[in-house]
PDB file of C-alpha atoms and ligand atoms in Angstrom:
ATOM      1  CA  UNK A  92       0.000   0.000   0.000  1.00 41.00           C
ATOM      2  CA  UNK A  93       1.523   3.274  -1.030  1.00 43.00           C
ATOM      3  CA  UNK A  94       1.419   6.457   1.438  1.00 56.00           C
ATOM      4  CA  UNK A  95      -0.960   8.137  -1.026  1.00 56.00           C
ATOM      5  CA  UNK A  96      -3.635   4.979  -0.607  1.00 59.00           C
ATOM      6  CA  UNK A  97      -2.611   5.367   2.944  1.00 65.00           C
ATOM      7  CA  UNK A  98      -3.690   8.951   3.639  1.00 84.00           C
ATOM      8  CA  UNK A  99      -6.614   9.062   1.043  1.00 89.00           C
ATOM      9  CA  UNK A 100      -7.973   5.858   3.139  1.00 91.00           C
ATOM     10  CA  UNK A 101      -7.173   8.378   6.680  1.00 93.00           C
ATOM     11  CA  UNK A 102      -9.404  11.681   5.040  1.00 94.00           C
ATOM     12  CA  UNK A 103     -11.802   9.521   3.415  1.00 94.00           C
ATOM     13  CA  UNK A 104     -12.672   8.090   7.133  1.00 93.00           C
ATOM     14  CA  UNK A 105     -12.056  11.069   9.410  1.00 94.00           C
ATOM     15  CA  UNK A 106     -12.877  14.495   7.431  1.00 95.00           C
ATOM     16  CA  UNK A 107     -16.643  13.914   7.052  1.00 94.00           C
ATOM     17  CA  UNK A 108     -16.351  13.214  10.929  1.00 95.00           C
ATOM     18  CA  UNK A 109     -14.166  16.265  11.806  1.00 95.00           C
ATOM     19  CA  UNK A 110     -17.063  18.725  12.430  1.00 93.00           C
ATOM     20  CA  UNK A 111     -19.254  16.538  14.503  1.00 93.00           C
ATOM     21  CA  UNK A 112     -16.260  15.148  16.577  1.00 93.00           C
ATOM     22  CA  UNK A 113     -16.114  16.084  19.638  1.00 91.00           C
ATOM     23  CA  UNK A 114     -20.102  16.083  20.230  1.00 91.00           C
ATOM     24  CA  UNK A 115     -20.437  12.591  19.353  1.00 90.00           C
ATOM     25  CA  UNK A 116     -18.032  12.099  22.798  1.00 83.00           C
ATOM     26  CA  UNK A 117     -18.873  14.864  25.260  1.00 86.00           C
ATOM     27  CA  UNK A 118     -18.183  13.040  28.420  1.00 85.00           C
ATOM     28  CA  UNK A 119     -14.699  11.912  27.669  1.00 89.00           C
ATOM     29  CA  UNK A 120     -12.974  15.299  28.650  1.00 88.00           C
ATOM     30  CA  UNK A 121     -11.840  13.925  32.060  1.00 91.00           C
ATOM     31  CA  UNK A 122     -10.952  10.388  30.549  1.00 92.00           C
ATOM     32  CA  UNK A 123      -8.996  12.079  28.992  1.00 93.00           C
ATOM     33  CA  UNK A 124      -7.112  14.141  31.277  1.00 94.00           C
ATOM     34  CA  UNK A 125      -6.699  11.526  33.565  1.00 94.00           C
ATOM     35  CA  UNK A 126      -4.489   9.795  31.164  1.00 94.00           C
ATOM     36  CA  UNK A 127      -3.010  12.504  29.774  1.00 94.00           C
ATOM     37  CA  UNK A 128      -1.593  12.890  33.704  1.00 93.00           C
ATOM     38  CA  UNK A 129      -0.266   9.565  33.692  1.00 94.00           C
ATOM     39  CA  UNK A 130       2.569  10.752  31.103  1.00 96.00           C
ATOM     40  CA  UNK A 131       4.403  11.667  34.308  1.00 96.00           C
ATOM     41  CA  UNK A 132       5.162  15.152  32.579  1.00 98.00           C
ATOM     42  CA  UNK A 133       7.128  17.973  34.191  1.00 97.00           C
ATOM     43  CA  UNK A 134       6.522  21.167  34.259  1.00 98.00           C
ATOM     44  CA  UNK A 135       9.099  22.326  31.025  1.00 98.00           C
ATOM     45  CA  UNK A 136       8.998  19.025  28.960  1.00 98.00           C
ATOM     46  CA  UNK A 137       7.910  18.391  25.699  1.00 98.00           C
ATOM     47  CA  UNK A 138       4.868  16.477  24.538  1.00 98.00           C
ATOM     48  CA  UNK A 139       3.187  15.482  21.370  1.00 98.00           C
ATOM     49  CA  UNK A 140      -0.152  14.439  20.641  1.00 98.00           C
ATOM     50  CA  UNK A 141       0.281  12.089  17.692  1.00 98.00           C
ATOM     51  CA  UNK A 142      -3.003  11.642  15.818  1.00 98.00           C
ATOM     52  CA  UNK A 143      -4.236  15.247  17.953  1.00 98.00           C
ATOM     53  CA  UNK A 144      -7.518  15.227  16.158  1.00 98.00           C
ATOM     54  CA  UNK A 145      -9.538  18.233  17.426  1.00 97.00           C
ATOM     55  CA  UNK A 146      -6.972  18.525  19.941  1.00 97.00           C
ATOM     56  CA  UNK A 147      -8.717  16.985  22.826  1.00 96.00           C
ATOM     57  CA  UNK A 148      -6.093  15.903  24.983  1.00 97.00           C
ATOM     58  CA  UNK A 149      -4.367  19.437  24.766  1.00 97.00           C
ATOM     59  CA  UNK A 150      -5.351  21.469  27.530  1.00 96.00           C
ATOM     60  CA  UNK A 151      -4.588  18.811  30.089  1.00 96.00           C
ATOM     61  CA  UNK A 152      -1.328  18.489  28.145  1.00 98.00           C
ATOM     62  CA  UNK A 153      -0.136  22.125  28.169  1.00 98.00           C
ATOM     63  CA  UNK A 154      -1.611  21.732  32.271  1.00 97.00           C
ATOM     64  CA  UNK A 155       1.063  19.153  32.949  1.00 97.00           C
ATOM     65  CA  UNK A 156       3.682  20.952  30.862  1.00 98.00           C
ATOM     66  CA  UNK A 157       3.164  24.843  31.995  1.00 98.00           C
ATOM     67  CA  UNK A 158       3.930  27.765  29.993  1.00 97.00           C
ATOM     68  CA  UNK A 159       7.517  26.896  29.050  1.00 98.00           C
ATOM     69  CA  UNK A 160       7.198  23.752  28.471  1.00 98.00           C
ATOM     70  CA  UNK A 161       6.285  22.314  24.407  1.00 98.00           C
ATOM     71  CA  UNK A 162       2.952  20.907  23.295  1.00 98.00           C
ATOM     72  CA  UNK A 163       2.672  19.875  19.840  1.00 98.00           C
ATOM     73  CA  UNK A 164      -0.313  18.560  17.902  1.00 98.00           C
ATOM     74  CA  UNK A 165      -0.049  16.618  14.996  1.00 98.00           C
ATOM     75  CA  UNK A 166      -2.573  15.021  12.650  1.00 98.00           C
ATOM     76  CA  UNK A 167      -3.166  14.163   9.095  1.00 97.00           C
ATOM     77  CA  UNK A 168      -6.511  15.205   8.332  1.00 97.00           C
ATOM     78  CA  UNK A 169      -6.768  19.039   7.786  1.00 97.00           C
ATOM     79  CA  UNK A 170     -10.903  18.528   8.642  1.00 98.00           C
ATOM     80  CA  UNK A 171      -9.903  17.701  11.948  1.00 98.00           C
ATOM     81  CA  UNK A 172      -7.063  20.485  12.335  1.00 98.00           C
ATOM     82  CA  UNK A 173      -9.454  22.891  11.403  1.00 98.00           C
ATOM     83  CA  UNK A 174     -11.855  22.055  14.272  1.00 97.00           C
ATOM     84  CA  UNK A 175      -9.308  21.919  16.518  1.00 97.00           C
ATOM     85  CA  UNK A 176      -8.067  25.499  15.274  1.00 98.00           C
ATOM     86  CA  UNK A 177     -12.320  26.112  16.197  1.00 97.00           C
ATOM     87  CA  UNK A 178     -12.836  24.587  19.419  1.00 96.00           C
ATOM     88  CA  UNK A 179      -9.935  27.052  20.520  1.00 97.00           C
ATOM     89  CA  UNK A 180      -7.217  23.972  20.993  1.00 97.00           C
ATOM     90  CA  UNK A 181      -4.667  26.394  19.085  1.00 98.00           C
ATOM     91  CA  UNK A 182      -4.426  27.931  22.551  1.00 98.00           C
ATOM     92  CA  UNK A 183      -2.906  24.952  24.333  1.00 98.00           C
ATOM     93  CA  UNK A 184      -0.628  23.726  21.261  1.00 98.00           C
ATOM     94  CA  UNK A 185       1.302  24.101  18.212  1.00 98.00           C
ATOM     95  CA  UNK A 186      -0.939  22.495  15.464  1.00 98.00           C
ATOM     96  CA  UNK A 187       0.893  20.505  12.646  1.00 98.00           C
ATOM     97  CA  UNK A 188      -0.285  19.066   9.447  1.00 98.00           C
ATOM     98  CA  UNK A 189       1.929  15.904   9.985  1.00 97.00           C
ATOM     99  CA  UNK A 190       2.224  12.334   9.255  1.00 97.00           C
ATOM    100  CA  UNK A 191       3.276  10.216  12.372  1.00 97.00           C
ATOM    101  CA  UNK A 192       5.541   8.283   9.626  1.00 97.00           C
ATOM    102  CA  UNK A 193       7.420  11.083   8.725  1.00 97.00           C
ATOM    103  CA  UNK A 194       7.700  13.610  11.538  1.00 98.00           C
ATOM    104  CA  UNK A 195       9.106  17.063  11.282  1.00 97.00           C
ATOM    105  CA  UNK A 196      11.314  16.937  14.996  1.00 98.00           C
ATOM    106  CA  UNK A 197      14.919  15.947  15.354  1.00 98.00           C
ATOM    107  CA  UNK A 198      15.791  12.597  17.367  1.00 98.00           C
ATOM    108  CA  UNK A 199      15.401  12.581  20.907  1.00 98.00           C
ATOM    109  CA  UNK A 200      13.796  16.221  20.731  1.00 98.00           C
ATOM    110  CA  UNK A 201      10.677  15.221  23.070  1.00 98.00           C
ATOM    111  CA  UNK A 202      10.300  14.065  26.359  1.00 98.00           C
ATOM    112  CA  UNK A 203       6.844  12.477  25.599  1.00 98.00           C
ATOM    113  CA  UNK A 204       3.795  11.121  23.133  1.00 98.00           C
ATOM    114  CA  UNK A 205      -0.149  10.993  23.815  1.00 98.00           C
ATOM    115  CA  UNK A 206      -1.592   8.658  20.957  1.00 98.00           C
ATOM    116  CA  UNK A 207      -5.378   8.595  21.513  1.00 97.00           C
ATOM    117  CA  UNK A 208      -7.068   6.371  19.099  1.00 94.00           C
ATOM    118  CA  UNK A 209      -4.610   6.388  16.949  1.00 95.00           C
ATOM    119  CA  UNK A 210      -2.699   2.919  16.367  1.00 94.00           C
ATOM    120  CA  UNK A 211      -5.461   0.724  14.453  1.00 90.00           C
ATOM    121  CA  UNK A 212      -5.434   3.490  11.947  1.00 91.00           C
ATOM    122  CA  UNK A 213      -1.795   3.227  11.161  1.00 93.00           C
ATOM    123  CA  UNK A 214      -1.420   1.340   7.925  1.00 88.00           C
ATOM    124  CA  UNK A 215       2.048   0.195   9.440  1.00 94.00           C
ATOM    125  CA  UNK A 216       2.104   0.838  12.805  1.00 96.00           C
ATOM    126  CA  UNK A 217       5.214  -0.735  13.684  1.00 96.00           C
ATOM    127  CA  UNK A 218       7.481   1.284  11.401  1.00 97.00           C
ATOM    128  CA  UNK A 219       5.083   4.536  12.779  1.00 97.00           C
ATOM    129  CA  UNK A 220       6.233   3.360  16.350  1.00 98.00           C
ATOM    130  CA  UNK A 221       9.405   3.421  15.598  1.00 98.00           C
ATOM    131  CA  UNK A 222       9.043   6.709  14.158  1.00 98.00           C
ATOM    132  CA  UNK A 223       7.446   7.759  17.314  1.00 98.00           C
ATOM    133  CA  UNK A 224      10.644   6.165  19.173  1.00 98.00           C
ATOM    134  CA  UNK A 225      12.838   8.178  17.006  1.00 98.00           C
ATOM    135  CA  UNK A 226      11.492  11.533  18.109  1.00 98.00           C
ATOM    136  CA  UNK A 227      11.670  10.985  21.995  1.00 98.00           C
ATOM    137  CA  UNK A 228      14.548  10.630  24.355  1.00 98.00           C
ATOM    138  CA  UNK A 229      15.478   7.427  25.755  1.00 98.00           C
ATOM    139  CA  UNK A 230      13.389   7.378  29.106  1.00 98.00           C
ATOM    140  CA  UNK A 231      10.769   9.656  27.741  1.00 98.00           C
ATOM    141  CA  UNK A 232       6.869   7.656  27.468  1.00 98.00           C
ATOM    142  CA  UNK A 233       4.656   6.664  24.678  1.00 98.00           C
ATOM    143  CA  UNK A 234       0.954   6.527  25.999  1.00 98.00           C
ATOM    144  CA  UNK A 235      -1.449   4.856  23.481  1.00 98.00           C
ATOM    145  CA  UNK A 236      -4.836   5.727  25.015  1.00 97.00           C
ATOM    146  CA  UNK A 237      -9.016   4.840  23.878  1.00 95.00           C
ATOM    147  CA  UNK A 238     -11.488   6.159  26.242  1.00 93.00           C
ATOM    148  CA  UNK A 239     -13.345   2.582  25.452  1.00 93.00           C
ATOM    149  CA  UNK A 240     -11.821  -1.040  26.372  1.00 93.00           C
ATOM    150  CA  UNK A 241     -11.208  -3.577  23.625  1.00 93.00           C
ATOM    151  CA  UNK A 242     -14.060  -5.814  24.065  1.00 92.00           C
ATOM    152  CA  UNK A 243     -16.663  -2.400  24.620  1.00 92.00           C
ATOM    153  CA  UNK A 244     -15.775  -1.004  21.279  1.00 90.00           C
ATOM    154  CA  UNK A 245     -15.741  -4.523  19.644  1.00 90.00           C
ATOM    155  CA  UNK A 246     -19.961  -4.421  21.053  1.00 91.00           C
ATOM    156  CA  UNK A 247     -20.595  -1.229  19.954  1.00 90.00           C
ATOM    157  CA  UNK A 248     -19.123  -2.046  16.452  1.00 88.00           C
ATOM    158  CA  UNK A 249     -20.591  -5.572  16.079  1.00 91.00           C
ATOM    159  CA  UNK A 250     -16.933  -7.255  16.403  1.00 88.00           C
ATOM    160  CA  UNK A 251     -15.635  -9.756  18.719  1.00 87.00           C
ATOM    161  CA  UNK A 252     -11.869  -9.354  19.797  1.00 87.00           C
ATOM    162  CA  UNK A 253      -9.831 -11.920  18.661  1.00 84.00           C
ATOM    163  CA  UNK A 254      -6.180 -12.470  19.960  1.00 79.00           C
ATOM    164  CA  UNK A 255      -4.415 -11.160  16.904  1.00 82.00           C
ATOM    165  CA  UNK A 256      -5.707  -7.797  17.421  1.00 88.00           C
ATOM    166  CA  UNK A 257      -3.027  -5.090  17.359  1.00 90.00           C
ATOM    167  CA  UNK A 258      -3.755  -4.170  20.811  1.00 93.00           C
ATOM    168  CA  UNK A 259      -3.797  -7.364  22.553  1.00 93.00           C
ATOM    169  CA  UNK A 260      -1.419  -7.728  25.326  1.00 95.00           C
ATOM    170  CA  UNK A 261       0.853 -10.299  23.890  1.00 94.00           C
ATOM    171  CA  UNK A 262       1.153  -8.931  20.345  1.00 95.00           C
ATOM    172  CA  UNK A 263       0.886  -5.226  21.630  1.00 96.00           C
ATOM    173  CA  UNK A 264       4.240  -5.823  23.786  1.00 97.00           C
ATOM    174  CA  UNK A 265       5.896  -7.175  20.793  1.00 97.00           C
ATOM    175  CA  UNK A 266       5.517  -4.782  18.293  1.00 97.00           C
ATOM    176  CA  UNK A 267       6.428  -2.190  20.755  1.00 98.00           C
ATOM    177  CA  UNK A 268       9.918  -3.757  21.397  1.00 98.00           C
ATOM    178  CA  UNK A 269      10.288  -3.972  17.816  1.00 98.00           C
ATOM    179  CA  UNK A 270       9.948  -0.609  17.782  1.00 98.00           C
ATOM    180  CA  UNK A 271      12.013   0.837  20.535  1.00 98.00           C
ATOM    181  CA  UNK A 272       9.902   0.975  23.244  1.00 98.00           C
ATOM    182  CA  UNK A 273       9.218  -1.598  26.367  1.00 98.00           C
ATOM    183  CA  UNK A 274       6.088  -2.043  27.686  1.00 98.00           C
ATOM    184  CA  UNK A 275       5.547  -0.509  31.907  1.00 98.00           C
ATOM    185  CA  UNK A 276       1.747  -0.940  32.103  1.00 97.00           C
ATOM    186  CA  UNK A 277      -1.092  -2.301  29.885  1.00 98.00           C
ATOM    187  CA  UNK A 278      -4.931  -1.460  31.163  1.00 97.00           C
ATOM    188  CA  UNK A 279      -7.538  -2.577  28.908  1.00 96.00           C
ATOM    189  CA  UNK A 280     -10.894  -2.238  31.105  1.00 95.00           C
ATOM    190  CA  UNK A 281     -14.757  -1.419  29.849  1.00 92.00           C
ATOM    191  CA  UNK A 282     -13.844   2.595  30.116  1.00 91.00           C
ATOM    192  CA  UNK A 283     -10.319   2.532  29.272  1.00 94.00           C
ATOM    193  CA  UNK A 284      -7.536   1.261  27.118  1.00 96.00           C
ATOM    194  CA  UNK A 285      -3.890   2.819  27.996  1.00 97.00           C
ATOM    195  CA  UNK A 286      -0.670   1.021  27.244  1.00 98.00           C
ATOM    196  CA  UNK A 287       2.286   2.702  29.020  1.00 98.00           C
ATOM    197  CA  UNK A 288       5.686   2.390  26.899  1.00 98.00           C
ATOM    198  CA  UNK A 289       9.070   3.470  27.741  1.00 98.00           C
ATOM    199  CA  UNK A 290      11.734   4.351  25.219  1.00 98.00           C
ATOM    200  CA  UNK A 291      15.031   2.028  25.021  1.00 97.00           C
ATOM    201  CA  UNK A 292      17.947   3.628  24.986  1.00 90.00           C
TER     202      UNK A 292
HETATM  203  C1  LIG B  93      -9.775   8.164  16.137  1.00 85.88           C
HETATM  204  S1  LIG B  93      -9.085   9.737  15.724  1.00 85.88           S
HETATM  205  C2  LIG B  93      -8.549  10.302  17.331  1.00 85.88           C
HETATM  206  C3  LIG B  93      -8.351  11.790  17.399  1.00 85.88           C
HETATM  207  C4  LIG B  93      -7.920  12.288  18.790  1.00 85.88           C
HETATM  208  N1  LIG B  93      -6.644  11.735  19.177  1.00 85.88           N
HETATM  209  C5  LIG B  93      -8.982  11.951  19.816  1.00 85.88           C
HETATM  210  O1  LIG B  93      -8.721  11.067  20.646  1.00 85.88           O
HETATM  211  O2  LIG B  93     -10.042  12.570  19.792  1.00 85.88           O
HETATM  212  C6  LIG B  93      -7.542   9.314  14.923  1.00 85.88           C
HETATM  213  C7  LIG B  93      -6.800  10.522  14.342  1.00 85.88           C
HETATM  214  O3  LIG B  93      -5.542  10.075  13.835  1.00 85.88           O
HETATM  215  C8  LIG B  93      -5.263  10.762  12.640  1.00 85.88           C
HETATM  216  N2  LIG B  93      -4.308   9.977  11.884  1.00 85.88           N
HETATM  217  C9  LIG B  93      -4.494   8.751  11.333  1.00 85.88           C
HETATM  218  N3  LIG B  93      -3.363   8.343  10.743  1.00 85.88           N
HETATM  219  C10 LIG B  93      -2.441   9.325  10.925  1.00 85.88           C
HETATM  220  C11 LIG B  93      -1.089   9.487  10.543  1.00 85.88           C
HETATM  221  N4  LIG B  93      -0.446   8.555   9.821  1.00 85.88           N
HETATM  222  N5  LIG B  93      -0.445  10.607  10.908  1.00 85.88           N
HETATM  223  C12 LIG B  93      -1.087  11.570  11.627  1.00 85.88           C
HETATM  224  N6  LIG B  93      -2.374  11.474  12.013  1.00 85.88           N
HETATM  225  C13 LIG B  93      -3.044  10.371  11.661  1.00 85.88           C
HETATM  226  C14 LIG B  93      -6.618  10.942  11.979  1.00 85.88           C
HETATM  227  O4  LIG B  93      -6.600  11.999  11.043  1.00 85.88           O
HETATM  228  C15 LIG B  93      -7.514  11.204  13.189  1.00 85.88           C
HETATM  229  O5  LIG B  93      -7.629  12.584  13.457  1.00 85.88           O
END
């Protein structure tokens, strides 16, 4: 599959959802935060939100990072950068039409990543892991967040959850090492899913 399939397959799905987005989910604001605080952030690092959407987890970002620190959102859709830019998120973050395969930031440049929702729509996520590796310092923390368990969003789409999905413990753990990071923590319960990932040096 070439990038171009990639991203046309990425705006086909999310920009006829981008103005709607955050109403479908009002209650997930402190979900949310709550994991955004589990980064372990200081006041002074720097995060980004890969996949930022409408920018969501940004305020409770730029919270746990203060005025100097660096918040960065980055997303491929323009739909959904736009009602970020709307919803005011501009105000908590840098915005950045960006693909998490490609990322505009020099190695080791942040201290952190927030990845809400983001994985199963990574046509290759390992190699995009890696690239997410590649852009934080060893030590720093990947968190790849849904405000929905596995098995709740497999009901509310119809699905079952099988073993090889991509966020499955076993295979989950895996592809992380593969790609630089081990795996601290691993929560998957009917209200959350948040894998905690540390970067290798
Ligand atoms: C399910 S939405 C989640 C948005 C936001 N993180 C949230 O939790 O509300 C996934 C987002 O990832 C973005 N995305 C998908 N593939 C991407 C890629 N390769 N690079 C950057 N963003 C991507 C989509 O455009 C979409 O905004």
């Amino acid at each position: 599959m070439t990038d171009d399939h990639t991203h046309t397959h990425v705006l086909d799905f999310f920009t006829p959802r981008a103005a709607d987005w955050d109403s479908r989910f009002p209650d997930d604001g402190p979900a949310y935060a709550a994991a955004a605080g589990l980064l372990g952030l200081r006041p002074g690092d720097a995060v980004l939100d890969a996949g930022c959407g409408t920018g969501r987890a940004l305020p409770a970002l730029r919270a746990a990072v203060g005025r100097e620190g660096t918040v960065l959102g980055a997303d491929l859709t323009p739909a959904m950068l736009e009602a970020a830019v709307r919803a005011g998120r501009g105000a908590s973050g840098t915005l950045v039409r960006a693909d998490v395969a490609r990322l505009p930031l020099r190695d080791g440049s942040l201290d952190a990543v927030f990845g809400a929702g983001l994985i199963s729509h990574l046509a290759r996520p390992e190699a995009d892991l890696a690239e997410l590796a590649r852009v934080v310092r060893p030590g720093g923390v990947l968190a790849l967040f849904h405000p929905i368990g596995r098995a709740a969003l497999a009901a509310r789409q119809g699905r079952t959850i099988t073993d090889d999905d991509l966020r499955a413990e076993p295979r989950l753990r895996e592809m992380l090492a593969g790609a630089g990071w081990r795996l601290e923590s691993y929560t998957d319960e009917d209200d959350r899913f948040l894998a905690l990932a540390v970067k290798q040096s």
